[in-house]
mmCIF file of C-alpha atoms in Angstrom:
data_model
loop_
_atom_site.group_PDB
_atom_site.id
_atom_site.type_symbol
_atom_site.label_atom_id
_atom_site.label_comp_id
_atom_site.label_asym_id
_atom_site.label_seq_id
_atom_site.Cartn_x
_atom_site.Cartn_y
_atom_site.Cartn_z
ATOM 1 C CA MET A 1 14.979 14.156 -52.861
ATOM 2 C CA VAL A 2 13.339 10.714 -52.717
ATOM 3 C CA LEU A 3 14.924 7.724 -51.033
ATOM 4 C CA ALA A 4 13.106 4.496 -51.603
ATOM 5 C CA SER A 5 15.767 1.815 -51.848
ATOM 6 C CA GLY A 6 19.089 3.488 -51.089
ATOM 7 C CA GLY A 7 22.276 4.820 -52.635
ATOM 8 C CA ARG A 8 23.693 8.320 -52.892
ATOM 9 C CA SER A 9 21.660 10.891 -54.766
ATOM 10 C CA SER A 10 22.711 14.227 -56.169
ATOM 11 C CA ALA A 11 19.510 15.491 -57.739
ATOM 12 C CA ALA A 12 18.961 19.220 -57.535
ATOM 13 C CA THR A 13 17.056 20.379 -54.485
ATOM 14 C CA ALA A 14 13.648 21.746 -55.396
ATOM 15 C CA ARG A 15 12.313 24.948 -53.953
ATOM 16 C CA ALA A 16 10.268 24.222 -50.820
ATOM 17 C CA VAL A 17 6.806 25.735 -50.838
ATOM 18 C CA GLY A 18 3.990 25.992 -48.326
ATOM 19 C CA ARG A 19 1.184 23.460 -48.354
ATOM 20 C CA ALA A 20 -2.495 24.180 -48.015
ATOM 21 C CA ARG A 21 -3.696 22.937 -44.655
ATOM 22 C CA PRO A 22 -7.083 21.215 -44.806
ATOM 23 C CA ILE A 23 -9.819 21.887 -42.283
ATOM 24 C CA VAL A 24 -11.492 18.607 -41.430
ATOM 25 C CA ALA A 25 -14.962 18.937 -39.933
ATOM 26 C CA LYS A 26 -16.877 16.256 -38.111
ATOM 27 C CA PRO A 27 -19.703 15.468 -40.566
ATOM 28 C CA ARG A 28 -22.709 16.046 -38.279
ATOM 29 C CA PHE A 29 -21.481 19.531 -37.346
ATOM 30 C CA ALA A 30 -20.064 20.672 -40.696
ATOM 31 C CA ALA A 31 -23.200 22.452 -41.892
ATOM 32 C CA ALA A 32 -23.650 24.259 -38.579
ATOM 33 C CA PHE A 33 -20.013 25.345 -38.565
ATOM 34 C CA LEU A 34 -20.331 26.720 -42.069
ATOM 35 C CA ARG A 35 -23.451 28.674 -41.168
ATOM 36 C CA ALA A 36 -21.663 30.111 -38.151
ATOM 37 C CA GLY A 37 -18.600 31.016 -40.223
ATOM 38 C CA LEU A 38 -16.314 28.847 -38.077
ATOM 39 C CA LEU A 39 -14.709 26.876 -40.870
ATOM 40 C CA THR A 40 -12.067 28.906 -42.648
ATOM 41 C CA GLY A 41 -11.537 26.292 -45.344
ATOM 42 C CA THR A 42 -13.518 23.642 -47.156
ATOM 43 C CA ALA A 43 -15.118 20.931 -45.008
ATOM 44 C CA ARG A 44 -13.782 17.516 -45.992
ATOM 45 C CA ALA A 45 -14.031 13.891 -45.006
ATOM 46 C CA ASN A 46 -11.819 12.889 -42.074
ATOM 47 C CA ASP A 47 -8.893 11.676 -44.163
ATOM 48 C CA SER A 48 -6.184 14.199 -43.332
ATOM 49 C CA ALA A 49 -4.649 16.442 -40.704
ATOM 50 C CA ALA A 50 -2.069 19.206 -41.009
ATOM 51 C CA GLU A 51 1.270 18.875 -39.283
ATOM 52 C CA LEU A 52 2.318 21.432 -36.674
ATOM 53 C CA ASP A 53 5.709 23.058 -37.003
ATOM 54 C CA ALA A 54 8.257 22.667 -34.233
ATOM 55 C CA GLY A 55 12.004 22.658 -34.235
ATOM 56 C CA GLY A 56 15.046 23.213 -32.086
ATOM 57 C CA LEU A 57 16.143 25.413 -29.228
ATOM 58 C CA VAL A 58 15.883 29.199 -29.453
ATOM 59 C CA LEU A 59 17.941 31.756 -27.570
ATOM 60 C CA ARG A 60 18.602 35.425 -28.021
ATOM 61 C CA ARG A 61 21.498 36.251 -30.305
ATOM 62 C CA GLU A 62 24.643 35.614 -28.280
ATOM 63 C CA PRO A 63 27.921 36.452 -30.077
ATOM 64 C CA GLY A 64 30.147 34.572 -27.667
ATOM 65 C CA ILE A 65 28.506 31.157 -28.069
ATOM 66 C CA VAL A 66 29.054 28.932 -31.092
ATOM 67 C CA LEU A 67 27.261 25.750 -32.051
ATOM 68 C CA VAL A 68 30.063 23.256 -32.637
ATOM 69 C CA SER A 69 27.760 20.487 -33.815
ATOM 70 C CA GLU A 70 24.129 19.494 -34.119
ATOM 71 C CA ASP A 71 22.924 15.917 -34.561
ATOM 72 C CA LEU A 72 19.279 15.727 -35.586
ATOM 73 C CA SER A 73 17.371 12.449 -35.821
ATOM 74 C CA ILE A 74 13.859 12.410 -37.308
ATOM 75 C CA ALA A 75 11.367 9.543 -37.243
ATOM 76 C CA ARG A 76 7.600 9.476 -37.507
ATOM 77 C CA ASP A 77 7.110 9.228 -33.749
ATOM 78 C CA ARG A 78 10.171 10.902 -32.234
ATOM 79 C CA ILE A 79 12.654 13.689 -32.846
ATOM 80 C CA ASP A 80 15.995 13.676 -31.013
ATOM 81 C CA VAL A 81 18.508 16.520 -31.162
ATOM 82 C CA SER A 82 21.946 16.808 -29.576
ATOM 83 C CA TYR A 83 23.804 20.150 -29.575
ATOM 84 C CA LEU A 84 27.403 20.836 -28.598
ATOM 85 C CA PHE A 85 27.932 24.493 -27.658
ATOM 86 C CA ARG A 86 31.194 26.286 -26.896
ATOM 87 C CA ASN A 87 31.620 29.550 -25.051
ATOM 88 C CA GLN A 88 34.438 31.314 -26.888
ATOM 89 C CA VAL A 89 34.910 34.181 -24.428
ATOM 90 C CA GLN A 90 36.794 34.129 -21.141
ATOM 91 C CA GLU A 91 33.801 34.878 -18.971
ATOM 92 C CA ALA A 92 30.686 32.886 -18.142
ATOM 93 C CA ARG A 93 27.600 33.638 -20.191
ATOM 94 C CA THR A 94 24.101 32.971 -18.850
ATOM 95 C CA VAL A 95 21.284 33.081 -21.376
ATOM 96 C CA ARG A 96 17.669 32.001 -21.433
ATOM 97 C CA ILE A 97 17.046 29.110 -23.792
ATOM 98 C CA ALA A 98 13.536 28.325 -25.022
ATOM 99 C CA PHE A 99 11.806 25.483 -26.825
ATOM 100 C CA PRO A 100 8.559 26.828 -28.351
ATOM 101 C CA LEU A 101 5.788 24.287 -28.754
ATOM 102 C CA PRO A 102 3.789 24.584 -31.970
ATOM 103 C CA PRO A 103 0.830 26.995 -31.570
ATOM 104 C CA ILE A 104 -2.543 25.252 -31.276
ATOM 105 C CA ASP A 105 -5.244 27.221 -33.085
ATOM 106 C CA GLY A 106 -8.587 25.829 -31.967
ATOM 107 C CA ARG A 107 -10.515 27.665 -34.660
ATOM 108 C CA GLU A 108 -8.781 25.464 -37.233
ATOM 109 C CA LEU A 109 -7.792 22.366 -35.310
ATOM 110 C CA SER A 110 -10.699 21.668 -32.924
ATOM 111 C CA PHE A 111 -12.704 20.398 -35.895
ATOM 112 C CA SER A 112 -9.921 18.342 -37.471
ATOM 113 C CA ALA A 113 -8.740 14.749 -37.335
ATOM 114 C CA LEU A 114 -5.445 15.837 -35.785
ATOM 115 C CA THR A 115 -4.507 14.318 -32.439
ATOM 116 C CA LEU A 116 -1.720 15.315 -30.095
ATOM 117 C CA PRO A 117 0.899 12.799 -28.897
ATOM 118 C CA ARG A 118 -0.070 13.476 -25.248
ATOM 119 C CA PRO A 119 -3.471 15.171 -25.369
ATOM 120 C CA ASP A 120 -4.049 15.128 -21.595
ATOM 121 C CA SER A 121 -0.850 16.967 -20.683
ATOM 122 C CA PRO A 122 0.277 20.597 -21.052
ATOM 123 C CA ASN A 123 3.513 19.011 -22.330
ATOM 124 C CA PHE A 124 1.615 17.556 -25.276
ATOM 125 C CA VAL A 125 4.763 16.533 -27.192
ATOM 126 C CA GLY A 126 6.514 14.835 -24.261
ATOM 127 C CA PHE A 127 9.463 17.247 -24.365
ATOM 128 C CA THR A 128 12.521 16.218 -22.330
ATOM 129 C CA VAL A 129 15.944 17.858 -22.054
ATOM 130 C CA THR A 130 19.351 17.002 -20.600
ATOM 131 C CA VAL A 131 22.424 19.163 -20.024
ATOM 132 C CA ASP A 132 25.738 17.289 -20.090
ATOM 133 C CA GLY A 133 23.782 14.068 -19.643
ATOM 134 C CA LYS A 134 21.785 15.203 -16.596
ATOM 135 C CA PRO A 135 17.998 15.650 -16.799
ATOM 136 C CA LEU A 136 16.749 19.225 -16.475
ATOM 137 C CA GLU A 137 13.226 20.360 -15.543
ATOM 138 C CA PRO A 138 12.469 23.476 -17.612
ATOM 139 C CA GLU A 139 9.744 25.981 -16.818
ATOM 140 C CA LEU A 140 6.589 25.934 -18.941
ATOM 141 C CA GLU A 141 4.929 29.194 -19.963
ATOM 142 C CA GLU A 142 1.398 28.877 -21.373
ATOM 143 C CA ARG A 143 -0.789 31.652 -22.804
ATOM 144 C CA ALA A 144 -4.033 31.746 -24.780
ATOM 145 C CA PHE A 145 -5.451 34.212 -27.298
ATOM 146 C CA VAL A 146 -8.534 34.909 -29.370
ATOM 147 C CA GLY A 147 -7.042 36.794 -32.259
ATOM 148 C CA GLU A 148 -4.648 39.239 -30.557
ATOM 149 C CA ARG A 149 -6.715 39.404 -27.337
ATOM 150 C CA GLU A 150 -5.243 37.430 -24.450
ATOM 151 C CA VAL A 151 -7.734 35.153 -22.660
ATOM 152 C CA THR A 152 -5.325 33.266 -20.379
ATOM 153 C CA ASP A 153 -6.837 34.525 -17.110
ATOM 154 C CA LEU A 154 -10.409 34.060 -18.348
ATOM 155 C CA LEU A 155 -9.799 30.408 -19.167
ATOM 156 C CA ARG A 156 -8.004 29.723 -15.903
ATOM 157 C CA ARG A 157 -10.769 31.402 -13.910
ATOM 158 C CA HIS A 158 -13.213 28.799 -15.258
ATOM 159 C CA GLY A 159 -10.856 25.838 -14.908
ATOM 160 C CA LEU A 160 -10.394 25.488 -18.674
ATOM 161 C CA PRO A 161 -7.090 24.325 -20.182
ATOM 162 C CA LEU A 162 -5.079 26.751 -22.281
ATOM 163 C CA ASN A 163 -4.639 24.125 -25.009
ATOM 164 C CA PRO A 164 -7.919 23.942 -27.009
ATOM 165 C CA LEU A 165 -7.218 20.350 -28.075
ATOM 166 C CA ARG A 166 -7.365 18.997 -24.510
ATOM 167 C CA PHE A 167 -10.898 17.833 -25.224
ATOM 168 C CA GLU A 168 -11.507 15.750 -22.102
ATOM 169 C CA ALA A 169 -10.427 18.559 -19.780
ATOM 170 C CA ILE A 170 -12.660 21.021 -21.636
ATOM 171 C CA SER A 171 -15.662 18.674 -21.462
ATOM 172 C CA ALA A 172 -15.133 18.119 -17.732
ATOM 173 C CA ALA A 173 -14.905 21.859 -17.085
ATOM 174 C CA ALA A 174 -17.999 22.545 -19.226
ATOM 175 C CA LYS A 175 -20.107 20.339 -16.929
ATOM 176 C CA ARG A 176 -19.193 22.539 -13.958
ATOM 177 C CA ILE A 177 -19.805 25.899 -15.650
ATOM 178 C CA GLY A 178 -23.247 27.435 -15.189
ATOM 179 C CA ALA A 179 -25.426 28.642 -18.070
ATOM 180 C CA PRO A 180 -24.799 32.399 -17.591
ATOM 181 C CA GLU A 181 -21.037 31.878 -17.382
ATOM 182 C CA TRP A 182 -21.097 29.618 -20.442
ATOM 183 C CA ALA A 183 -23.039 32.226 -22.419
ATOM 184 C CA ALA A 184 -20.382 34.783 -21.478
ATOM 185 C CA LEU A 185 -17.631 32.482 -22.711
ATOM 186 C CA VAL A 186 -19.466 31.999 -26.017
ATOM 187 C CA LYS A 187 -19.905 35.773 -26.317
ATOM 188 C CA ALA A 188 -16.166 36.195 -25.674
ATOM 189 C CA GLY A 189 -15.470 34.022 -28.733
ATOM 190 C CA LEU A 190 -14.143 31.007 -26.838
ATOM 191 C CA PHE A 191 -16.777 28.545 -28.033
ATOM 192 C CA PRO A 192 -19.030 28.257 -31.119
ATOM 193 C CA ASP A 193 -22.218 30.288 -31.117
ATOM 194 C CA VAL A 194 -24.616 28.001 -32.983
ATOM 195 C CA PRO A 195 -28.145 28.607 -31.600
ATOM 196 C CA ASP A 196 -29.884 25.699 -33.350
ATOM 197 C CA THR A 197 -27.827 22.967 -31.674
ATOM 198 C CA PRO A 198 -29.384 21.472 -28.498
ATOM 199 C CA ASP A 199 -26.108 20.713 -26.704
ATOM 200 C CA ARG A 200 -23.193 22.893 -25.756
ATOM 201 C CA MET A 201 -20.493 22.819 -28.392
ATOM 202 C CA THR A 202 -17.235 22.459 -26.498
ATOM 203 C CA GLU A 203 -14.840 22.909 -29.420
ATOM 204 C CA GLY A 204 -12.455 25.593 -28.166
ATOM 205 C CA LEU A 205 -11.822 28.491 -30.558
ATOM 206 C CA TRP A 206 -8.835 30.059 -28.826
ATOM 207 C CA ARG A 207 -5.156 29.738 -29.763
ATOM 208 C CA GLY A 208 -2.830 28.164 -27.234
ATOM 209 C CA GLU A 209 0.845 29.140 -27.188
ATOM 210 C CA ALA A 210 3.441 27.510 -24.948
ATOM 211 C CA LYS A 211 7.174 27.258 -24.551
ATOM 212 C CA PHE A 212 9.637 25.559 -22.253
ATOM 213 C CA HIS A 213 12.522 27.715 -21.088
ATOM 214 C CA TRP A 214 15.399 27.812 -18.631
ATOM 215 C CA LEU A 215 18.488 29.831 -17.778
ATOM 216 C CA GLN A 216 21.645 28.152 -19.042
ATOM 217 C CA THR A 217 25.156 29.075 -17.959
ATOM 218 C CA PHE A 218 28.022 28.483 -20.392
ATOM 219 C CA PRO A 219 31.349 28.423 -18.507
ATOM 220 C CA PRO A 220 34.236 30.404 -20.068
ATOM 221 C CA GLY A 221 36.082 28.550 -22.815
ATOM 222 C CA GLN A 222 34.172 25.307 -22.215
ATOM 223 C CA GLU A 223 31.737 23.107 -24.103
ATOM 224 C CA VAL A 224 28.196 22.253 -23.000
ATOM 225 C CA ARG A 225 26.098 19.478 -24.525
ATOM 226 C CA ILE A 226 22.327 19.956 -24.566
ATOM 227 C CA ALA A 227 20.044 17.191 -25.854
ATOM 228 C CA HIS A 228 16.304 17.224 -26.206
ATOM 229 C CA SER A 229 13.638 14.863 -27.451
ATOM 230 C CA TYR A 230 9.951 15.115 -28.276
ATOM 231 C CA ALA A 231 7.144 13.528 -30.280
ATOM 232 C CA PRO A 232 6.332 15.543 -33.422
ATOM 233 C CA VAL A 233 2.771 16.544 -34.229
ATOM 234 C CA THR A 234 2.779 14.930 -37.639
ATOM 235 C CA GLY A 235 0.373 15.626 -40.457
ATOM 236 C CA PHE A 236 -1.120 12.901 -42.610
ATOM 237 C CA HIS A 237 -3.153 12.616 -45.764
ATOM 238 C CA LEU A 238 -4.158 9.912 -48.180
ATOM 239 C CA LEU A 239 -2.098 9.884 -51.342
ATOM 240 C CA ASP A 240 -2.214 8.302 -54.775
ATOM 241 C CA PRO A 241 0.275 8.622 -57.658
ATOM 242 C CA LYS A 242 -1.764 11.346 -59.343
ATOM 243 C CA ALA A 243 -1.782 13.543 -56.228
ATOM 244 C CA ALA A 244 1.914 12.881 -55.619
ATOM 245 C CA SER A 245 2.786 14.062 -59.131
ATOM 246 C CA ARG A 246 1.186 17.487 -58.700
ATOM 247 C CA ALA A 247 3.588 20.401 -58.789
ATOM 248 C CA ALA A 248 2.904 21.500 -55.197
ATOM 249 C CA SER A 249 3.673 18.064 -53.764
ATOM 250 C CA ARG A 250 6.789 17.661 -55.877
ATOM 251 C CA ALA A 251 8.126 21.051 -54.830
ATOM 252 C CA ALA A 252 7.267 20.749 -51.121
ATOM 253 C CA TYR A 253 9.088 17.424 -50.678
ATOM 254 C CA CYS A 254 11.461 17.445 -53.686
ATOM 255 C CA LEU A 255 9.770 14.450 -55.269
ATOM 256 C CA ASP A 256 11.690 13.465 -58.398
ATOM 257 C CA GLU A 257 10.880 10.906 -61.099
ATOM 258 C CA ALA A 258 12.498 8.076 -59.145
ATOM 259 C CA GLY A 259 10.359 8.917 -56.145
ATOM 260 C CA LEU A 260 7.165 9.044 -58.154
ATOM 261 C CA ALA A 261 8.041 5.660 -59.657
ATOM 262 C CA ALA A 262 8.560 4.251 -56.144
ATOM 263 C CA ILE A 263 5.171 5.599 -55.053
ATOM 264 C CA ARG A 264 3.535 4.011 -58.113
ATOM 265 C CA ARG A 265 5.132 0.663 -57.248
ATOM 266 C CA LEU A 266 3.962 0.923 -53.654
ATOM 267 C CA HIS A 267 0.463 1.822 -54.828
ATOM 268 C CA ALA A 268 0.412 -1.144 -57.205
ATOM 269 C CA LYS A 269 1.198 -3.508 -54.311
ATOM 270 C CA ALA A 270 -1.580 -2.132 -52.083
ATOM 271 C CA PRO A 271 -4.124 -4.752 -50.938
ATOM 272 C CA ASP A 272 -6.924 -2.710 -52.478
ATOM 273 C CA PRO A 273 -5.928 -1.761 -56.072
ATOM 274 C CA GLY A 274 -8.276 1.215 -55.959
ATOM 275 C CA GLY A 275 -7.041 2.299 -52.557
ATOM 276 C CA THR A 276 -4.646 4.989 -51.475
ATOM 277 C CA LEU A 277 -1.407 5.315 -49.583
ATOM 278 C CA ARG A 278 -0.929 7.040 -46.229
ATOM 279 C CA ALA A 279 1.469 9.967 -46.361
ATOM 280 C CA THR A 280 2.893 11.250 -43.080
ATOM 281 C CA VAL A 281 4.573 14.659 -42.902
ATOM 282 C CA VAL A 282 7.132 15.305 -40.153
ATOM 283 C CA PRO A 283 8.079 19.010 -39.890
ATOM 284 C CA TYR A 284 11.205 20.466 -38.288
ATOM 285 C CA ILE A 285 12.251 24.128 -38.087
ATOM 286 C CA VAL A 286 16.006 24.338 -38.670
ATOM 287 C CA THR A 287 16.392 28.057 -39.265
ATOM 288 C CA THR A 288 16.185 29.015 -35.556
ATOM 289 C CA ALA A 289 19.868 28.022 -35.322
ATOM 290 C CA ARG A 290 20.808 31.295 -37.036
ATOM 291 C CA ASN A 291 21.075 32.896 -33.586
ATOM 292 C CA TRP A 292 24.472 31.354 -32.923
ATOM 293 C CA ALA A 293 27.677 33.356 -33.303
ATOM 294 C CA ALA A 294 28.828 31.427 -36.390
ATOM 295 C CA PRO A 295 27.624 28.707 -38.777
ATOM 296 C CA ILE A 296 27.023 25.248 -37.284
ATOM 297 C CA GLY A 297 30.423 23.557 -37.403
ATOM 298 C CA ARG A 298 29.050 20.097 -38.195
ATOM 299 C CA PHE A 299 25.417 19.288 -38.887
ATOM 300 C CA THR A 300 24.157 15.707 -39.212
ATOM 301 C CA LEU A 301 20.606 14.764 -40.149
ATOM 302 C CA THR A 302 19.411 11.163 -39.823
ATOM 303 C CA VAL A 303 15.948 10.231 -41.107
ATOM 304 C CA ASP A 304 14.317 6.904 -40.241
ATOM 305 C CA LYS A 305 11.383 6.011 -42.497
ATOM 306 C CA GLY A 306 10.299 3.228 -40.125
ATOM 307 C CA SER A 307 9.624 0.466 -42.641
ATOM 308 C CA PRO A 308 11.864 -0.859 -45.439
ATOM 309 C CA GLU A 309 8.973 -0.708 -47.914
ATOM 310 C CA ALA A 310 8.169 2.943 -47.179
ATOM 311 C CA VAL A 311 9.169 5.815 -49.455
ATOM 312 C CA VAL A 312 10.761 8.895 -47.889
ATOM 313 C CA SER A 313 11.484 12.263 -49.503
ATOM 314 C CA PHE A 314 12.833 15.590 -48.258
ATOM 315 C CA CYS A 315 14.685 18.558 -49.700
ATOM 316 C CA ARG A 316 18.374 17.841 -49.258
ATOM 317 C CA THR A 317 21.045 16.557 -51.669
ATOM 318 C CA ASP A 318 23.911 14.050 -51.365
ATOM 319 C CA ILE A 319 22.010 11.818 -48.954
ATOM 320 C CA ARG A 320 23.503 8.444 -47.957
ATOM 321 C CA LYS A 321 21.643 5.293 -47.013
ATOM 322 C CA THR A 322 22.998 4.000 -43.698
ATOM 323 C CA GLY A 323 20.611 1.125 -42.933
ATOM 324 C CA PRO A 324 17.435 -0.630 -44.114
ATOM 325 C CA THR A 325 15.304 2.345 -43.026
ATOM 326 C CA THR A 326 17.800 5.148 -42.284
ATOM 327 C CA PHE A 327 19.359 7.911 -44.371
ATOM 328 C CA ARG A 328 21.936 10.542 -43.476
ATOM 329 C CA TRP A 329 22.800 14.028 -44.664
ATOM 330 C CA GLU A 330 25.825 15.958 -43.390
ATOM 331 C CA ALA A 331 27.136 19.495 -43.788
ATOM 332 C CA ARG A 332 30.074 21.545 -42.537
ATOM 333 C CA ASP A 333 29.919 25.236 -41.595
ATOM 334 C CA TYR A 334 26.193 25.001 -42.127
ATOM 335 C CA VAL A 335 23.950 28.073 -42.184
ATOM 336 C CA PRO A 336 20.337 26.823 -42.124
ATOM 337 C CA ASP A 337 18.379 28.380 -44.958
ATOM 338 C CA GLN A 338 15.478 25.983 -45.395
ATOM 339 C CA ASP A 339 13.246 24.233 -42.860
ATOM 340 C CA LEU A 340 12.530 20.533 -43.200
ATOM 341 C CA ARG A 341 9.376 18.677 -44.161
ATOM 342 C CA VAL A 342 9.950 14.944 -44.329
ATOM 343 C CA LEU A 343 7.400 12.964 -46.352
ATOM 344 C CA ILE A 344 6.994 9.265 -45.488
ATOM 345 C CA VAL A 345 4.636 7.233 -47.688
ATOM 346 C CA GLN A 346 3.303 3.828 -46.642
ATOM 347 C CA PRO A 347 0.363 1.574 -47.490
ATOM 348 C CA ALA A 348 -2.813 2.790 -45.771
ATOM 349 C CA SER A 349 -3.474 -0.034 -43.330
ATOM 350 C CA ALA A 350 -6.571 1.642 -41.955
ATOM 351 C CA THR A 351 -8.659 4.686 -42.656
ATOM 352 C CA PRO A 352 -8.034 7.372 -40.026
ATOM 353 C CA GLY A 353 -11.122 8.070 -37.970
ATOM 354 C CA THR A 354 -12.499 11.032 -36.125
ATOM 355 C CA ARG A 355 -11.844 11.671 -32.506
#
């Protein structure tokens, strides 16, 4: 479903499909990485980065708690969600609620153009949460793996962060680690083993996994409002009308003929006629809400494309324009069956660089 200039649309929703995620190597290291077998995909110029999936709150299946409403707002730089829960039973229920951060796989992402919203913090998406309007400080659980082998303690023992994209912290720790210890870390698969490079290669190859969690009490027969906010780890790639018209792109974002026409118009107005457009992908996992006792009573999705000239597309029908840059989709008794990927296309004001 494409929304370029407004109005209600009722085009059929296309089947969402997965998208190949490019591996983007820094040029001077690409050949070495390929020799070492560290690149699992084709090395490319630094013109794209894959988005990282995140979504809403997760709790174990709890039959007594219903989700009365969910209001989801998606923009390129922020996602805000407000939930209204009701405990339907006549006794208090205490459950652990979690917000999983997207996994960070260093083997793929350490060599890419992707950057985190807050790269120097374990809370790299700036997650915040309130309960009935009052701020709450959740616990953060971090773990790290190479394949299925846990390396959390090994990394902590050497003062290394568990997130492999915290580049500055890794570089600082590498200066303190002696040669024998560094060789052991390389042997353990934490860093590239490329003998013909003179300097240590500090691209972390482990996978970081983290989640915020807390115990939440739902009083008997009462409602509790939980709201959270975070910065999405968006993907981007350069786009032209030919690439947009490919079957995979059309299916992933439900691009219809009107949307392709809007992208062609935007491309025609680009300062450089031979240039490309910048496509940002904002992901959101909706299907975690299936753990509630019943369908979501009222679900509202608001998407803000940021600029009036931008083109936005995502797989939902009967979408209303509510402002110069905002669009809304609503549903009653909603059972999430399809996660969201919001495509926002704008003129490419600058070529993305490497880190």
